Short mmCIF file of N, CA and C and ligand atoms in Angstrom, two decimals:
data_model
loop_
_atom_site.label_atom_id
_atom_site.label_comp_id
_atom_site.label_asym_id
_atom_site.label_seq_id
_atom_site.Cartn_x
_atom_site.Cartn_y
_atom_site.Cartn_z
N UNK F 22 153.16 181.07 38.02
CA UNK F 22 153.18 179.82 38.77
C UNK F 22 154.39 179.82 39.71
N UNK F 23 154.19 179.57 40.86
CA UNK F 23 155.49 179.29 41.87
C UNK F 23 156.18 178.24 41.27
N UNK F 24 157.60 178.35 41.75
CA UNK F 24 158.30 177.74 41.65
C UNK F 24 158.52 176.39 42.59
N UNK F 25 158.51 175.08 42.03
CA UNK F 25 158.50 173.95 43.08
C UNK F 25 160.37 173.72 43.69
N UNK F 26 160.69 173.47 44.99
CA UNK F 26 161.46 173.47 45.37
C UNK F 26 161.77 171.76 46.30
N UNK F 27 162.72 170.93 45.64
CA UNK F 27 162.57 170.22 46.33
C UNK F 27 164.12 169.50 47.42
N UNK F 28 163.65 169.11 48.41
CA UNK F 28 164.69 169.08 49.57
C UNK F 28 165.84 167.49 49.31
N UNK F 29 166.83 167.76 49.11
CA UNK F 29 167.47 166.30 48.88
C UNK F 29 168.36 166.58 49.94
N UNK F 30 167.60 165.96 50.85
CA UNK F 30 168.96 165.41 52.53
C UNK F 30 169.69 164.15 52.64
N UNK F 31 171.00 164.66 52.77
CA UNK F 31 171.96 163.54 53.47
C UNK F 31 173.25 163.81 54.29
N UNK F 32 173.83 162.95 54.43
CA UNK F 32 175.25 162.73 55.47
C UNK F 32 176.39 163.81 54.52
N UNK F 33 176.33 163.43 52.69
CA UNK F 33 177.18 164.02 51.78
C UNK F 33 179.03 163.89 52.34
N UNK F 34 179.05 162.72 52.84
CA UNK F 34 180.26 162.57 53.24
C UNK F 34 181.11 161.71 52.48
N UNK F 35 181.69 162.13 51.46
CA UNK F 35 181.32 163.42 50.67
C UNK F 35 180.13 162.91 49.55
N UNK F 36 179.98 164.24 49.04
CA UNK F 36 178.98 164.11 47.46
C UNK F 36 179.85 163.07 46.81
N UNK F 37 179.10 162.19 46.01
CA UNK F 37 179.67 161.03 45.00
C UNK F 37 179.00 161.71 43.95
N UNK F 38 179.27 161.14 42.57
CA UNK F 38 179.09 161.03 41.11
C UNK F 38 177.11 160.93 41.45
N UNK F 39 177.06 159.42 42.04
CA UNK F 39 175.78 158.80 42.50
C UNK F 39 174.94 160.30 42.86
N UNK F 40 175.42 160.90 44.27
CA UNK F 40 174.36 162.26 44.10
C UNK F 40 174.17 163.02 43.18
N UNK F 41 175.35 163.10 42.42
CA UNK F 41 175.08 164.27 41.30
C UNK F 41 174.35 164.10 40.59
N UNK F 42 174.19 162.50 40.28
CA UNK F 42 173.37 162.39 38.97
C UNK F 42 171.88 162.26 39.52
N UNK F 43 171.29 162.16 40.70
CA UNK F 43 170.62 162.19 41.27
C UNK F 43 169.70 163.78 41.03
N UNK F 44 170.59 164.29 41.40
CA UNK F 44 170.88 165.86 41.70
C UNK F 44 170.26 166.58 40.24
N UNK F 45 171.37 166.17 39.18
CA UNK F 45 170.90 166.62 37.59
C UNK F 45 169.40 166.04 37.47
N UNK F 46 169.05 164.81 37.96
CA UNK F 46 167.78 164.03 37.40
C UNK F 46 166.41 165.08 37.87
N UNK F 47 166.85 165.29 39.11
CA UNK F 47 165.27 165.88 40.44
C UNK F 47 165.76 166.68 39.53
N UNK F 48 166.37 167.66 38.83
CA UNK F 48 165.90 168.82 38.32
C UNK F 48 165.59 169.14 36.62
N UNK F 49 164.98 168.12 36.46
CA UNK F 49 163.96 167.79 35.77
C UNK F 49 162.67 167.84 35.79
N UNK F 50 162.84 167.91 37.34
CA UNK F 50 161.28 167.80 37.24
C UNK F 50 160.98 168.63 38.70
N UNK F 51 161.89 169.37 39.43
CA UNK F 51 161.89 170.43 39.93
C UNK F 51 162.58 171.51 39.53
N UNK F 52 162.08 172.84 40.62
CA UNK F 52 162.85 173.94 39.88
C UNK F 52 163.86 174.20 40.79
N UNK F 53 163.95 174.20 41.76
CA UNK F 53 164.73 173.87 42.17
C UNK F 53 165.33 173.10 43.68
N UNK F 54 166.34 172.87 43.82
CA UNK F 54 166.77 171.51 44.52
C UNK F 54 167.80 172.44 45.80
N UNK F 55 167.57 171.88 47.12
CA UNK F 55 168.68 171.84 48.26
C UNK F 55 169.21 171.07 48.50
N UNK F 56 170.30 171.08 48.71
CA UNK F 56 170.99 169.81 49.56
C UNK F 56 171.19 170.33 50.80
N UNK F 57 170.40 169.55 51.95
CA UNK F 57 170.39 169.62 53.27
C UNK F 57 171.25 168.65 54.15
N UNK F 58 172.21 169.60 54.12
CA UNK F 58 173.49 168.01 54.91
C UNK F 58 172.93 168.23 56.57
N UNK F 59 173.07 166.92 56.93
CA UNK F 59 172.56 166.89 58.36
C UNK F 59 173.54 166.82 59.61
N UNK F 60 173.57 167.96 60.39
CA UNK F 60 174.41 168.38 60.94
C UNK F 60 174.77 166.84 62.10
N UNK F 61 174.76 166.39 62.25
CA UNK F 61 175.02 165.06 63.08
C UNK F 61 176.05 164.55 63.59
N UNK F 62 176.75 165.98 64.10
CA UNK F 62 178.61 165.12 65.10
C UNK F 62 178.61 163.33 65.66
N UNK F 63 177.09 163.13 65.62
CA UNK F 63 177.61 161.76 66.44
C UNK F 63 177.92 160.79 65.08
N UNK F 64 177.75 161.19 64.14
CA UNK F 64 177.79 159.81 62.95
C UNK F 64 179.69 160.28 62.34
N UNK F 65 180.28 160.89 63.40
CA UNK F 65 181.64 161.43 63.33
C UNK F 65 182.15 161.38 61.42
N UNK F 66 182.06 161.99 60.68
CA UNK F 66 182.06 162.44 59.49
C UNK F 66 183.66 162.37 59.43
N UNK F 67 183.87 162.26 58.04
CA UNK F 67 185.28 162.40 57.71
C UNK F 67 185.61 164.00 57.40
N UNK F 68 184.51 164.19 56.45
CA UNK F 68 184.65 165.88 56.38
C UNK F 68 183.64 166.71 56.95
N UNK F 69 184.49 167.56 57.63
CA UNK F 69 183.66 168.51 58.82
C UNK F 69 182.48 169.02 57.62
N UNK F 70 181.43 169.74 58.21
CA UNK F 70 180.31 170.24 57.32
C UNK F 70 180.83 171.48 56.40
N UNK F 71 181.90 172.02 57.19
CA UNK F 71 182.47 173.52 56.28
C UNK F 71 182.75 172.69 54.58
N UNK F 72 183.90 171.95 55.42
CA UNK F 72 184.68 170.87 53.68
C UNK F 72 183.61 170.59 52.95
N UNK F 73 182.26 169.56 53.72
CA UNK F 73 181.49 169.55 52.86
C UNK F 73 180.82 169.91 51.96
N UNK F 74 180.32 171.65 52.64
CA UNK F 74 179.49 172.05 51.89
C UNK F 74 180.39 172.65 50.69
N UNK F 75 181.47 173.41 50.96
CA UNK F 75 182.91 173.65 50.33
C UNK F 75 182.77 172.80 48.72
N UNK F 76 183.20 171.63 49.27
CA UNK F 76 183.40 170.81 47.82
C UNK F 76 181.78 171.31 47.17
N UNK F 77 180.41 170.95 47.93
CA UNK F 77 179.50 170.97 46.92
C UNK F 77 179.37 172.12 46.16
N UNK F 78 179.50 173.55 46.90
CA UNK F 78 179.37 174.31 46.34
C UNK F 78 180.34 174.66 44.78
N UNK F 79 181.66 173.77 45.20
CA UNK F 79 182.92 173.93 44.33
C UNK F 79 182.41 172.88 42.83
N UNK F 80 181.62 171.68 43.07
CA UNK F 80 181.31 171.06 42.29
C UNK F 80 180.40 171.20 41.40
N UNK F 81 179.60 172.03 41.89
CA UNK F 81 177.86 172.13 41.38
C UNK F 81 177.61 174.00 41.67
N UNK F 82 179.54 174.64 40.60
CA UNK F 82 178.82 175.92 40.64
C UNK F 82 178.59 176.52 39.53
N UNK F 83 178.21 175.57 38.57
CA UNK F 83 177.33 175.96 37.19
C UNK F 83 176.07 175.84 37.97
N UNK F 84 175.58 175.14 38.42
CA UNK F 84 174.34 174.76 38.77
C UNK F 84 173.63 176.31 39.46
N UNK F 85 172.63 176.69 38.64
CA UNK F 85 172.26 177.55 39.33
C UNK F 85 170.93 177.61 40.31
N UNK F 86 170.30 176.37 40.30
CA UNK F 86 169.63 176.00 40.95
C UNK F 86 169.06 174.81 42.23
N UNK F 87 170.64 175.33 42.47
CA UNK F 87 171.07 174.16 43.46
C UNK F 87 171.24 175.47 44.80
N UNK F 88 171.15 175.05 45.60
CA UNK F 88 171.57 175.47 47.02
C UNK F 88 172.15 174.53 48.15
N UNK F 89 172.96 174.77 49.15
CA UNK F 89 173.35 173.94 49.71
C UNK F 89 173.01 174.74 51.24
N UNK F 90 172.77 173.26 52.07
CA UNK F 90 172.52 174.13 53.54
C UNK F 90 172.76 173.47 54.62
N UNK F 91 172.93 173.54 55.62
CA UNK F 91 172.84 172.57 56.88
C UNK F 91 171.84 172.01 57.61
N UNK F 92 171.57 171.32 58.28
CA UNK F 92 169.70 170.99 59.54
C UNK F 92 170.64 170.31 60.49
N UNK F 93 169.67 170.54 61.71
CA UNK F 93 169.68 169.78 62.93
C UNK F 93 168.70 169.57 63.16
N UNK F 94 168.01 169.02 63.92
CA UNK F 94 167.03 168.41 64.29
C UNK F 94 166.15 167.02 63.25
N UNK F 95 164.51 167.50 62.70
CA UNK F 95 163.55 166.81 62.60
C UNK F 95 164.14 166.86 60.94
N UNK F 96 164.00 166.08 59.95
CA UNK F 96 164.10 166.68 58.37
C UNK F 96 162.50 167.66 58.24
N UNK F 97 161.40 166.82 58.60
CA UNK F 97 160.14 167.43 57.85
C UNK F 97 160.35 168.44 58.38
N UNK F 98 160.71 169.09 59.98
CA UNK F 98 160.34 170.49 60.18
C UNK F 98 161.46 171.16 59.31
N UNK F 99 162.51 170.67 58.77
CA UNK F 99 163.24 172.04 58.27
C UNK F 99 162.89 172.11 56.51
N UNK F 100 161.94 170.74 56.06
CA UNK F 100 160.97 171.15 54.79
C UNK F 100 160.02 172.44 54.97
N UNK F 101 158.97 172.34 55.93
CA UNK F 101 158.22 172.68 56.24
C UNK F 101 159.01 174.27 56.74
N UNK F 102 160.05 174.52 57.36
CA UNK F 102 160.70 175.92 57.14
C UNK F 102 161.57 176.19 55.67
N UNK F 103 161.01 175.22 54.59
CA UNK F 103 161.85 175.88 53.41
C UNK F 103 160.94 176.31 52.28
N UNK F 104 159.35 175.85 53.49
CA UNK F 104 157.88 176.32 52.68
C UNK F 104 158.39 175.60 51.40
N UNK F 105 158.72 174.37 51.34
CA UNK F 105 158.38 173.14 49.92
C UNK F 105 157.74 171.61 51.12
N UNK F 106 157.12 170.53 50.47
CA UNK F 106 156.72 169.77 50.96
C UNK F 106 156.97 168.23 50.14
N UNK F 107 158.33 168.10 49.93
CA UNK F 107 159.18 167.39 49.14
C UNK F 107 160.14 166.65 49.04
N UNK F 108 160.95 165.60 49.60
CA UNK F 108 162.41 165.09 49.97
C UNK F 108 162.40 164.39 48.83
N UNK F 109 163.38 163.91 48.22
CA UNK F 109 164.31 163.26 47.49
C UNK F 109 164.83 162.83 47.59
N UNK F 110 165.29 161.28 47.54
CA UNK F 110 165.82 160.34 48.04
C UNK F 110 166.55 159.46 46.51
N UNK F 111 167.69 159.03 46.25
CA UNK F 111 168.22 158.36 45.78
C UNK F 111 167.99 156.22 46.03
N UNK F 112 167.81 155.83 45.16
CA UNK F 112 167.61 154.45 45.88
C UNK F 112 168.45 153.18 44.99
N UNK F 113 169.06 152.83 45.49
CA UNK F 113 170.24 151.88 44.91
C UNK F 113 170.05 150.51 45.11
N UNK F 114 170.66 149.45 45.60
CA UNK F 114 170.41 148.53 45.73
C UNK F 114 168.89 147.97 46.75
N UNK F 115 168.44 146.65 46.72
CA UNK F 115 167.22 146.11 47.86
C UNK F 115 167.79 146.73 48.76
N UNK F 116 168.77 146.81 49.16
CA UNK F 116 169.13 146.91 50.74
C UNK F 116 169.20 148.30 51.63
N UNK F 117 169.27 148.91 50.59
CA UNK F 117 168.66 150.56 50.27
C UNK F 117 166.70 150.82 51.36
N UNK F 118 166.56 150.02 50.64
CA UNK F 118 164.92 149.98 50.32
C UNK F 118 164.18 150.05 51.88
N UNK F 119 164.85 148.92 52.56
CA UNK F 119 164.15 148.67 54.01
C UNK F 119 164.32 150.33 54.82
N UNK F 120 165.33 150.66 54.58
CA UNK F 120 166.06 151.78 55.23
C UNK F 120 165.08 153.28 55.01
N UNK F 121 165.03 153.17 53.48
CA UNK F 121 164.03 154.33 53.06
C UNK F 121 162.73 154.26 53.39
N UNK F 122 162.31 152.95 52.94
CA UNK F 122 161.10 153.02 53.57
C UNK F 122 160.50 152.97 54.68
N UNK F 123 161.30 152.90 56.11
CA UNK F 123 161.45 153.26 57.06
C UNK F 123 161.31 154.50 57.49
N UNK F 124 162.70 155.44 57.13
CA UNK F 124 162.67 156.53 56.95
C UNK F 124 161.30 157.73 56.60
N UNK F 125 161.02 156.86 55.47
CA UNK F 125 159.70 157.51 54.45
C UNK F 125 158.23 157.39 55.20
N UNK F 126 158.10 156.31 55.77
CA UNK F 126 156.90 156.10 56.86
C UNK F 126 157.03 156.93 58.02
N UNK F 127 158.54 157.07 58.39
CA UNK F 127 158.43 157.85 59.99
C UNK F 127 157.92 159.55 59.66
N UNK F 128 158.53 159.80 58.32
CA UNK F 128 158.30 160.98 58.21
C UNK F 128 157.07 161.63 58.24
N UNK F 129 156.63 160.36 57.34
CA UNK F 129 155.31 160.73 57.12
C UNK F 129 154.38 160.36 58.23
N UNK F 130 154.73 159.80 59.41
CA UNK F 130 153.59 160.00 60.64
C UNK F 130 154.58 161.20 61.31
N UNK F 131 155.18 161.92 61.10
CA UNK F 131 155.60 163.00 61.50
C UNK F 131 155.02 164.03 61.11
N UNK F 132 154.72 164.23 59.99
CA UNK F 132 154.24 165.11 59.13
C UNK F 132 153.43 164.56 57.63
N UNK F 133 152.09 164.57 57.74
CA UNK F 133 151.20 163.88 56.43
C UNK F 133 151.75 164.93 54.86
N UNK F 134 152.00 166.13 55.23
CA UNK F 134 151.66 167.01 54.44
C UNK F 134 153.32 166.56 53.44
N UNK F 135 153.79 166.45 54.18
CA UNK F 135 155.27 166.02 53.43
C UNK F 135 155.72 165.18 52.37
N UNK F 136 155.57 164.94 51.56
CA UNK F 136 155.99 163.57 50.20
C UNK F 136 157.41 163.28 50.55
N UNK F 137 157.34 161.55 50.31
CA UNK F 137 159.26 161.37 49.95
C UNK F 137 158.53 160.89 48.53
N UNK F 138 159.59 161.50 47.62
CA UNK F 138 160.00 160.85 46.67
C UNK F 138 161.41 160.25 45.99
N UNK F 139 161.67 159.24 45.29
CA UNK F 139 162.78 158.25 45.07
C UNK F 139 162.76 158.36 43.49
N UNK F 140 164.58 158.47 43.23
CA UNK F 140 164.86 158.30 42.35
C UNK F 140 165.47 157.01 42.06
N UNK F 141 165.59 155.98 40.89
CA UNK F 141 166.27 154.87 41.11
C UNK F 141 167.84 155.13 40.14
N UNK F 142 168.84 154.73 41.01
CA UNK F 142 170.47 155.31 40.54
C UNK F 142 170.44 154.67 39.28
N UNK F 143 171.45 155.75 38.59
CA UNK F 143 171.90 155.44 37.34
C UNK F 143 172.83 153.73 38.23
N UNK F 144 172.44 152.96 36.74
CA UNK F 144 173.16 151.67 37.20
C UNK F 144 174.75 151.89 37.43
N UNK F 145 174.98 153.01 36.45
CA UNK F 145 176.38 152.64 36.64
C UNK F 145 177.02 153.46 38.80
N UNK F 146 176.13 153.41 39.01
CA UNK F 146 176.54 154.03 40.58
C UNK F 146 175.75 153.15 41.24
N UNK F 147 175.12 151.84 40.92
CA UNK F 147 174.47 151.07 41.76
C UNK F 147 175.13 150.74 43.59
N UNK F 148 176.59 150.33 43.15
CA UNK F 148 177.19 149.70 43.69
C UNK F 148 178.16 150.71 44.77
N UNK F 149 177.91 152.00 44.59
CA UNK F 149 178.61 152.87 45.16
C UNK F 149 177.97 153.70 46.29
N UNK F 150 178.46 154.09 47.21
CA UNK F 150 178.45 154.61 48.11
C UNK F 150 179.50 155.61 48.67
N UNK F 151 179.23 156.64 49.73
CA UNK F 151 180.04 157.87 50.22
C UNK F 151 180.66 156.67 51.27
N UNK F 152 180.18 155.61 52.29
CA UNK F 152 181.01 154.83 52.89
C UNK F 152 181.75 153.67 52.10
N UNK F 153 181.92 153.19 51.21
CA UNK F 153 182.33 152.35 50.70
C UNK F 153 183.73 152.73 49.87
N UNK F 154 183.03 153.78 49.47
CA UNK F 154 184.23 155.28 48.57
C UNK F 154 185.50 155.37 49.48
N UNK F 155 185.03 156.00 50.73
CA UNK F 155 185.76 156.52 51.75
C UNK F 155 186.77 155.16 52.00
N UNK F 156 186.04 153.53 52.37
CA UNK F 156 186.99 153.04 52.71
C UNK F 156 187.91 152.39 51.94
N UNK F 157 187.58 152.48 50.63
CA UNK F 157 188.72 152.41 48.97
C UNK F 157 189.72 153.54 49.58
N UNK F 158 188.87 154.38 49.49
CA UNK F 158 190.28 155.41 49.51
C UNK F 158 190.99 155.44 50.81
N UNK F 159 190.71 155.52 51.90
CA UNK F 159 191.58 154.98 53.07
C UNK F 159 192.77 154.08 52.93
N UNK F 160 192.63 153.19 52.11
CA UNK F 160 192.90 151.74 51.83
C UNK F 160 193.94 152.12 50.46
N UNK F 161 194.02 153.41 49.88
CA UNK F 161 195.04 153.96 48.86
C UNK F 161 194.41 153.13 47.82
N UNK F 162 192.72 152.98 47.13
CA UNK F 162 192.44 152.83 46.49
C UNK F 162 191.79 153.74 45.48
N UNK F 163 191.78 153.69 44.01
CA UNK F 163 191.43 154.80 43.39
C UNK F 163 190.38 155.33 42.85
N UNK F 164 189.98 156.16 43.32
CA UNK F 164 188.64 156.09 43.05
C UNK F 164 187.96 157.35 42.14
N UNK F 165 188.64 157.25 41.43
CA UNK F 165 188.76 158.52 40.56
C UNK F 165 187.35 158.06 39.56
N UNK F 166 186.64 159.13 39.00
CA UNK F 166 185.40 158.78 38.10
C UNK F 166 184.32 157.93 39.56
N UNK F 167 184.27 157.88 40.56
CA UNK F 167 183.56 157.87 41.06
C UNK F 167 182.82 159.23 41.94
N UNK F 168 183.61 159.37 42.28
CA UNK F 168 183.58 161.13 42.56
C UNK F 168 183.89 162.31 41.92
N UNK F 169 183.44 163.44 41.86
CA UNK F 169 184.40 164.64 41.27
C UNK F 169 185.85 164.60 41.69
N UNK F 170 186.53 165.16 40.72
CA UNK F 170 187.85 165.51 40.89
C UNK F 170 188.21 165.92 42.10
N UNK F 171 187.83 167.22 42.37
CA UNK F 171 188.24 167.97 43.80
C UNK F 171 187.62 166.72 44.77
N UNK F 172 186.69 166.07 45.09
CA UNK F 172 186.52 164.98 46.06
C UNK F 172 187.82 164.47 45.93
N UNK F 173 188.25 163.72 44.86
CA UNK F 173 188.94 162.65 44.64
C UNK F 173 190.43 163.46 45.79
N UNK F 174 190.66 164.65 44.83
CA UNK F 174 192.13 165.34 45.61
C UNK F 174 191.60 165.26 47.20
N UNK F 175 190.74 166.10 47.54
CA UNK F 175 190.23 165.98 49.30
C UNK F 175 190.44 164.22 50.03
N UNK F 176 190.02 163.49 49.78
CA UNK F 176 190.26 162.40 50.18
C UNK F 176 191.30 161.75 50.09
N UNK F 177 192.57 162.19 48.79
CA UNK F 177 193.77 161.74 49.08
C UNK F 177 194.62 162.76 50.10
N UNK F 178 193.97 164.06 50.29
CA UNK F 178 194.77 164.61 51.48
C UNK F 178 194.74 164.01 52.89
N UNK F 179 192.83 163.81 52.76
CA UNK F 179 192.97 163.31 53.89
C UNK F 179 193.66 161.96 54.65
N UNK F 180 193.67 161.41 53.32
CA UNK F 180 194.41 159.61 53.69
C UNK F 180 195.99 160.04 53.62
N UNK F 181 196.27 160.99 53.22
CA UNK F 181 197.51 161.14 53.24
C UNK F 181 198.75 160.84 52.26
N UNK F 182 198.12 160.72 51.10
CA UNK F 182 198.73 160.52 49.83
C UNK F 182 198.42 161.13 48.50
O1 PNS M 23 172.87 160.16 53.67
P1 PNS M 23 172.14 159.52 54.80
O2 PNS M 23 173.06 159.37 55.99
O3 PNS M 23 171.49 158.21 54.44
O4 PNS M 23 170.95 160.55 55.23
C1 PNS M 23 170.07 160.26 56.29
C2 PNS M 23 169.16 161.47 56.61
C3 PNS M 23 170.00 162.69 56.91
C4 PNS M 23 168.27 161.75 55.42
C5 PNS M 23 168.28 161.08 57.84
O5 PNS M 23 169.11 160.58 58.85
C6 PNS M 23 167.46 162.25 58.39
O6 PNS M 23 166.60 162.77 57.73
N1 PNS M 23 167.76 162.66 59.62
C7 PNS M 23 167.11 163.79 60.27
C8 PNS M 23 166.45 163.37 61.56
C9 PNS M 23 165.01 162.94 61.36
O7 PNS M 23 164.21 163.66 60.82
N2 PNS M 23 164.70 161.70 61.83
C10 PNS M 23 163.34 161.16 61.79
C11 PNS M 23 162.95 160.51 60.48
S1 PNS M 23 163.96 159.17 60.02
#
């Protein structure tokens, strides 16, 4: 039997706790999982894509069925070049919801052949976010146990403390 492979895209600026557990969950019930960070200079990132992928790989390198990668352009066409027909989506609060399912409709008049599927966050990461994270820690707030360790150190370099 082939192996099912499924695509989990985002910003990852940076990975939180919230993706990981995301991350552990889809592979349950896939074999295995990408993280497709989306190359996007205009949404000006705190950590360049190198750092990014950097930490994930640094975080998730027991994981042996994880891969990490970059996209530009369309998401479905770079499913559809990873020959899986699959996204993964994390879903947190209502306000989450309008956004995905947005997302999830465009894709899919982009491409029929494509599935989104949604995981719903462990509660205890309801409330968390990679922007919300970022502006705690800007702000010399601590945010330790929300992120991995090495996140946690990266973001106090970058704030400067
Ligand atoms: O972590 P994010 O920022 O919520 O991730 C958003 C992402 C990367 C999944 C989304 O912006 C995306 O898929 N962009 C690729 C461009 C695309 O395919 N757009 C059309 C469908 S919305």
């Amino acid at each position: 039997m082939s192996s099912k492979v499924v695509i989990y895209p985002g910003t990852f600026d940076p990975i939180t706790n919230g993706h990981i557990s995301i991350i552990s969950r889809a592979l349950k019930i896939f074999d295995r999982l990408v993280i497709a960070i989306l190359n996007n200079p205009q949404k000006l990132p705190l950590f360049s894509m190198e750092e990014r992928i950097q930490m994930i790989r640094e975080v998730l390198k027991e994981q042996r069925h994880v891969d990490v990668d970059s996209f530009n352009g369309l998401l479905v066409d770079y499913v559809i070049q990873k020959k899986t027909n699959v996204v993964i989506r994390g879903l947190r609060a209502l306000s989450d919801f309008e956004y995905e399912f947005q997302m999830a409709l465009m894709n899919r008049k982009l491409n029929r052949e494509v599935q989104s599927i949604f995981l719903m966050t462990d509660y205890k990461w309801f409330y968390t976010s990679s922007t919300i994270i970022k502006e705690a820690a800007s702000l010399g707030g601590d945010v330790s146990g929300l992120v991995p360790p090495i996140v946690c150190k990266k973001l106090k370099q970058k704030f400067g403390y």
